[in-house]
Amino acid sequence: MTDSDLGRALPLPTPSSELQTRLAERRSAPAQALGGPGPSRAEIERILLLGARTPDHGKLFPWRFVVMGPESRAKLAESLRPLAERQPDAGKAGKVLSKLTAAPVTVLVVSAQVESQKVPVWEQQLSAGAVCMNLEHAANALGYSTSWITDWYSYDPQALELLGVEPDEQVAGFVHIGTLAEAPLERPRPDLTQKVVWRD
Ligand SMILES: Cc1cc2nc3c(=O)[nH]c(=O)nc-3n(C[C@H](O)[C@H](O)[C@H](O)COP(=O)(O)O)c2cc1C
C-alpha cells in the first residue's frame, strides 16, 4: 500500500458462491504431511501482504512474521532436540519436531504487543491469532494447504530464546505452508444449536 491508497474507496462485499464453498470446505493439513511444492518468494510475499490485512484495534499491528525455509527449521529442530528430552513426555516432544521441518515454508507469527493506554493486551493477541487465520486463507487462495500449530516449543522459555521470541512476546503460531498428496478428511464440527443464542 502506498500513501496514495489511504482513504481509497474499497469495494463493498459482493456475494461469492466460490468463496462460500472454499470456506465451507476449508481444512487444515496435518503439518507432517505437508510437502512440495511450496510457494515461491513472490507468492510468500503475496501471502504475507494478504494475511496482514487483518483487523486490529488501534492500528497497532501487534505482531511480526519470521519466514522460515527448510534450512533454518532443520537447524532449529536440532537445537530443540535436547530441550525435548526435558519435556514431561520426552518421546512425544521429540516426535512432534517432524511437524516443524516437513513443510517447504513456515511463517512464525509472533504476537508482539505494543504499549497502549487504549488497547488491552488480550485484543492485541486476538489480532495476532486473526493474522494466523488470514495467512491460512491467503495461502489457500494461492492453492497451498496449511497447518497452524504451536506445540511445546512455543511455550518453553529456552525454546523461545532459540526462536528469538522476546520475553514480552508470544508465539501465536507456526503457519506451515505446502502441498498435500492426499485430500484431508472432514473432522467433527460444532453443533451450532449448542453454541448460538439468538436474540431479537
Ligand atoms: C492456536 C492453535 C494452536 C494449535 N496447536 C496445535 C498443536 O500444537 N499441535 C497440533 O497437532 N495441532 C495444533 N493446532 C491445530 C488443530 O489441532 C487442528 O489441526 C485444526 O484446528 C484443524 O481444524 P481445521 O481443519 O478446521 O482447520 C492448533 C490450532 C490452533 C488454532
Short mmCIF file of C-alpha atoms and ligand atoms in Angstrom, two decimals:
data_model
loop_
_atom_site.label_atom_id
_atom_site.label_comp_id
_atom_site.label_asym_id
_atom_site.label_seq_id
_atom_site.Cartn_x
_atom_site.Cartn_y
_atom_site.Cartn_z
CA MET A 1 0.00 0.00 0.00
CA THR A 2 1.25 3.49 -0.78
CA ASP A 3 0.22 6.80 0.83
CA SER A 4 -2.00 7.47 -2.18
CA ASP A 5 -4.03 4.36 -1.28
CA LEU A 6 -5.03 5.86 2.07
CA GLY A 7 -8.68 6.82 2.02
CA ARG A 8 -9.26 4.99 -1.27
CA ALA A 9 -12.80 3.64 -1.52
CA LEU A 10 -12.69 -0.14 -1.43
CA PRO A 11 -15.39 -2.31 -2.98
CA LEU A 12 -18.26 -3.38 -0.75
CA PRO A 13 -18.64 -7.14 -0.33
CA THR A 14 -20.49 -8.92 -3.12
CA PRO A 15 -21.90 -12.46 -2.88
CA SER A 16 -19.42 -15.12 -3.94
CA SER A 17 -20.54 -18.73 -4.05
CA GLU A 18 -16.93 -19.73 -4.81
CA LEU A 19 -15.67 -18.14 -1.61
CA GLN A 20 -18.54 -19.68 0.37
CA THR A 21 -17.64 -23.11 -0.97
CA ARG A 22 -13.98 -22.53 -0.14
CA LEU A 23 -14.87 -21.58 3.42
CA ALA A 24 -17.32 -24.47 3.77
CA GLU A 25 -14.66 -26.95 2.65
CA ARG A 26 -11.52 -25.45 4.14
CA ARG A 27 -9.50 -27.86 6.25
CA SER A 28 -6.12 -27.75 7.93
CA ALA A 29 -3.41 -30.14 6.80
CA PRO A 30 -1.51 -32.42 9.17
CA ALA A 31 1.77 -30.46 9.39
CA GLN A 32 3.93 -33.56 8.92
CA ALA A 33 2.11 -34.39 5.66
CA LEU A 34 2.88 -31.05 4.01
CA GLY A 35 5.36 -31.43 1.15
CA GLY A 36 6.35 -29.61 -2.03
CA PRO A 37 5.65 -27.66 -3.99
CA GLY A 38 5.61 -24.68 -1.68
CA PRO A 39 5.08 -21.05 -2.52
CA SER A 40 7.77 -19.08 -4.37
CA ARG A 41 9.33 -15.99 -2.78
CA ALA A 42 6.85 -13.77 -4.69
CA GLU A 43 3.95 -15.95 -3.57
CA ILE A 44 5.10 -15.82 0.06
CA GLU A 45 5.25 -12.03 -0.19
CA ARG A 46 1.71 -12.03 -1.56
CA ILE A 47 0.51 -14.34 1.24
CA LEU A 48 2.05 -12.04 3.86
CA LEU A 49 0.53 -8.96 2.24
CA LEU A 50 -2.94 -10.52 2.17
CA GLY A 51 -2.56 -12.05 5.62
CA ALA A 52 -1.55 -8.75 7.16
CA ARG A 53 -4.86 -7.17 6.10
CA THR A 54 -6.29 -8.16 9.44
CA PRO A 55 -8.40 -6.17 11.89
CA ASP A 56 -6.57 -4.80 14.91
CA HIS A 57 -7.83 -2.30 17.45
CA GLY A 58 -5.89 0.94 17.28
CA LYS A 59 -3.91 0.11 14.11
CA LEU A 60 -1.06 -1.15 16.27
CA PHE A 61 -0.14 -4.13 14.06
CA PRO A 62 0.86 -6.04 17.21
CA TRP A 63 2.55 -9.00 15.53
CA ARG A 64 5.52 -9.84 13.38
CA PHE A 65 6.48 -12.61 10.97
CA VAL A 66 9.55 -14.82 10.70
CA VAL A 67 9.61 -16.61 7.35
CA MET A 68 11.48 -19.87 7.73
CA GLY A 69 12.77 -22.03 4.90
CA PRO A 70 13.78 -25.68 5.39
CA GLU A 71 17.40 -24.99 6.47
CA SER A 72 16.63 -22.71 9.39
CA ARG A 73 13.94 -25.12 10.61
CA ALA A 74 16.22 -28.15 10.34
CA LYS A 75 18.81 -26.32 12.48
CA LEU A 76 16.11 -25.20 14.89
CA ALA A 77 14.78 -28.74 15.27
CA GLU A 78 18.30 -29.98 16.09
CA SER A 79 18.72 -27.26 18.73
CA LEU A 80 15.31 -28.11 20.17
CA ARG A 81 16.06 -31.84 20.43
CA PRO A 82 17.96 -31.63 23.75
CA LEU A 83 15.16 -29.50 25.16
CA ALA A 84 12.62 -32.10 24.04
CA GLU A 85 14.40 -34.62 26.28
CA ARG A 86 13.49 -32.48 29.28
CA GLN A 87 9.78 -32.26 28.47
CA PRO A 88 7.34 -34.30 30.62
CA ASP A 89 6.64 -36.59 27.65
CA ALA A 90 10.09 -36.58 26.04
CA GLY A 91 9.20 -39.20 23.43
CA LYS A 92 6.26 -37.23 22.10
CA ALA A 93 8.12 -33.91 22.37
CA GLY A 94 10.89 -35.29 20.15
CA LYS A 95 8.47 -36.84 17.70
CA VAL A 96 6.49 -33.65 17.07
CA LEU A 97 9.66 -31.93 15.85
CA SER A 98 8.94 -33.60 12.50
CA LYS A 99 5.95 -31.27 12.20
CA LEU A 100 8.33 -28.35 12.34
CA THR A 101 10.51 -29.46 9.45
CA ALA A 102 8.14 -31.06 6.94
CA ALA A 103 6.62 -28.11 5.04
CA PRO A 104 8.55 -26.19 2.39
CA VAL A 105 7.81 -22.86 4.09
CA THR A 106 6.76 -21.82 7.57
CA VAL A 107 5.68 -18.44 8.84
CA LEU A 108 6.23 -17.99 12.55
CA VAL A 109 3.68 -15.45 13.75
CA VAL A 110 4.82 -13.65 16.88
CA SER A 111 2.33 -11.75 18.99
CA ALA A 112 4.23 -8.55 19.76
CA GLN A 113 2.22 -6.28 22.00
CA VAL A 114 2.58 -2.57 21.71
CA GLU A 115 2.39 -0.21 24.71
CA SER A 116 -1.12 1.23 24.61
CA GLN A 117 -3.39 3.02 27.08
CA LYS A 118 -6.38 2.16 24.90
CA VAL A 119 -5.99 -1.37 23.56
CA PRO A 120 -5.84 -4.27 26.05
CA VAL A 121 -3.14 -6.90 25.52
CA TRP A 122 -5.86 -9.53 25.01
CA GLU A 123 -7.19 -7.66 21.98
CA GLN A 124 -3.70 -7.37 20.55
CA GLN A 125 -3.22 -11.11 20.99
CA LEU A 126 -6.56 -11.75 19.29
CA SER A 127 -5.33 -9.76 16.33
CA ALA A 128 -2.21 -11.97 16.14
CA GLY A 129 -4.48 -15.03 16.07
CA ALA A 130 -6.57 -13.47 13.35
CA VAL A 131 -3.41 -12.91 11.32
CA CYS A 132 -2.64 -16.64 11.51
CA MET A 133 -6.09 -17.49 10.17
CA ASN A 134 -5.82 -14.86 7.46
CA LEU A 135 -2.43 -16.20 6.38
CA GLU A 136 -4.05 -19.61 6.02
CA HIS A 137 -6.85 -18.18 3.89
CA ALA A 138 -4.32 -16.30 1.74
CA ALA A 139 -2.12 -19.36 1.23
CA ASN A 140 -5.19 -21.50 0.48
CA ALA A 141 -6.28 -18.91 -2.10
CA LEU A 142 -2.93 -19.41 -3.86
CA GLY A 143 -3.57 -23.16 -3.90
CA TYR A 144 -1.49 -24.28 -0.93
CA SER A 145 -2.51 -26.30 2.12
CA THR A 146 -1.71 -25.03 5.58
CA SER A 147 -1.31 -26.04 9.20
CA TRP A 148 -1.42 -23.61 12.13
CA ILE A 149 0.17 -25.21 15.16
CA THR A 150 2.07 -24.31 18.30
CA ASP A 151 3.47 -27.37 20.17
CA TRP A 152 5.62 -27.36 23.33
CA TYR A 153 8.44 -25.23 21.91
CA SER A 154 6.02 -22.30 21.64
CA TYR A 155 5.88 -22.20 25.45
CA ASP A 156 9.25 -23.49 26.69
CA PRO A 157 11.36 -20.47 27.81
CA GLN A 158 14.63 -21.89 26.39
CA ALA A 159 12.94 -22.80 23.12
CA LEU A 160 11.53 -19.29 22.87
CA GLU A 161 15.05 -17.93 23.24
CA LEU A 162 16.20 -20.14 20.35
CA LEU A 163 13.26 -18.84 18.31
CA GLY A 164 14.21 -15.23 19.03
CA VAL A 165 10.88 -14.58 20.74
CA GLU A 166 11.33 -11.87 23.38
CA PRO A 167 10.06 -12.31 26.97
CA ASP A 168 7.23 -9.82 26.34
CA GLU A 169 6.14 -11.63 23.14
CA GLN A 170 4.26 -14.89 22.49
CA VAL A 171 4.14 -17.40 19.67
CA ALA A 172 0.73 -17.00 18.00
CA GLY A 173 1.52 -19.94 15.79
CA PHE A 174 3.64 -21.62 13.19
CA VAL A 175 1.77 -21.45 9.90
CA HIS A 176 3.19 -24.24 7.77
CA ILE A 177 2.52 -23.94 4.03
CA GLY A 178 2.86 -26.57 1.33
CA THR A 179 1.05 -29.21 -0.67
CA LEU A 180 -0.81 -32.32 0.45
CA ALA A 181 -0.51 -35.55 -1.54
CA GLU A 182 -3.89 -36.74 -0.29
CA ALA A 183 -7.16 -34.96 0.37
CA PRO A 184 -7.76 -34.21 4.05
CA LEU A 185 -10.74 -35.83 5.74
CA GLU A 186 -13.54 -33.90 7.38
CA ARG A 187 -13.36 -33.63 11.16
CA PRO A 188 -16.13 -33.02 13.73
CA ARG A 189 -17.66 -29.57 13.53
CA PRO A 190 -19.52 -27.79 16.31
CA ASP A 191 -23.24 -28.22 16.72
CA LEU A 192 -24.27 -24.60 16.37
CA THR A 193 -27.51 -25.17 18.27
CA GLN A 194 -25.24 -25.59 21.33
CA LYS A 195 -23.19 -22.54 20.54
CA VAL A 196 -25.60 -19.88 19.33
CA VAL A 197 -28.14 -17.82 21.19
CA TRP A 198 -30.48 -15.74 19.05
CA ARG A 199 -31.89 -12.54 20.47
CA ASP A 200 -34.43 -10.14 18.97
C1 LIG B 1 -3.71 -21.71 18.28
C2 LIG B 1 -3.66 -23.09 17.73
C3 LIG B 1 -2.69 -23.96 18.16
C4 LIG B 1 -2.61 -25.25 17.66
N1 LIG B 1 -1.64 -26.08 18.11
C5 LIG B 1 -1.56 -27.35 17.65
C6 LIG B 1 -0.54 -28.22 18.12
O1 LIG B 1 0.28 -27.85 18.95
N2 LIG B 1 -0.49 -29.47 17.61
C7 LIG B 1 -1.40 -29.91 16.68
O2 LIG B 1 -1.31 -31.05 16.26
N3 LIG B 1 -2.36 -29.10 16.21
C8 LIG B 1 -2.47 -27.82 16.68
N4 LIG B 1 -3.42 -26.98 16.19
C9 LIG B 1 -4.21 -27.39 15.02
C10 LIG B 1 -5.51 -28.04 15.34
O3 LIG B 1 -5.35 -29.00 16.30
C11 LIG B 1 -6.15 -28.62 14.08
O4 LIG B 1 -5.22 -29.00 13.14
C12 LIG B 1 -7.04 -27.66 13.43
O5 LIG B 1 -7.76 -26.95 14.37
C13 LIG B 1 -7.95 -28.42 12.45
O6 LIG B 1 -9.07 -27.66 12.13
P1 LIG B 1 -9.46 -27.18 10.66
O7 LIG B 1 -9.30 -28.30 9.72
O8 LIG B 1 -10.84 -26.67 10.77
O9 LIG B 1 -8.52 -26.05 10.34
C14 LIG B 1 -3.55 -25.69 16.69
C15 LIG B 1 -4.53 -24.79 16.25
C16 LIG B 1 -4.59 -23.52 16.76
C17 LIG B 1 -5.68 -22.60 16.26
#
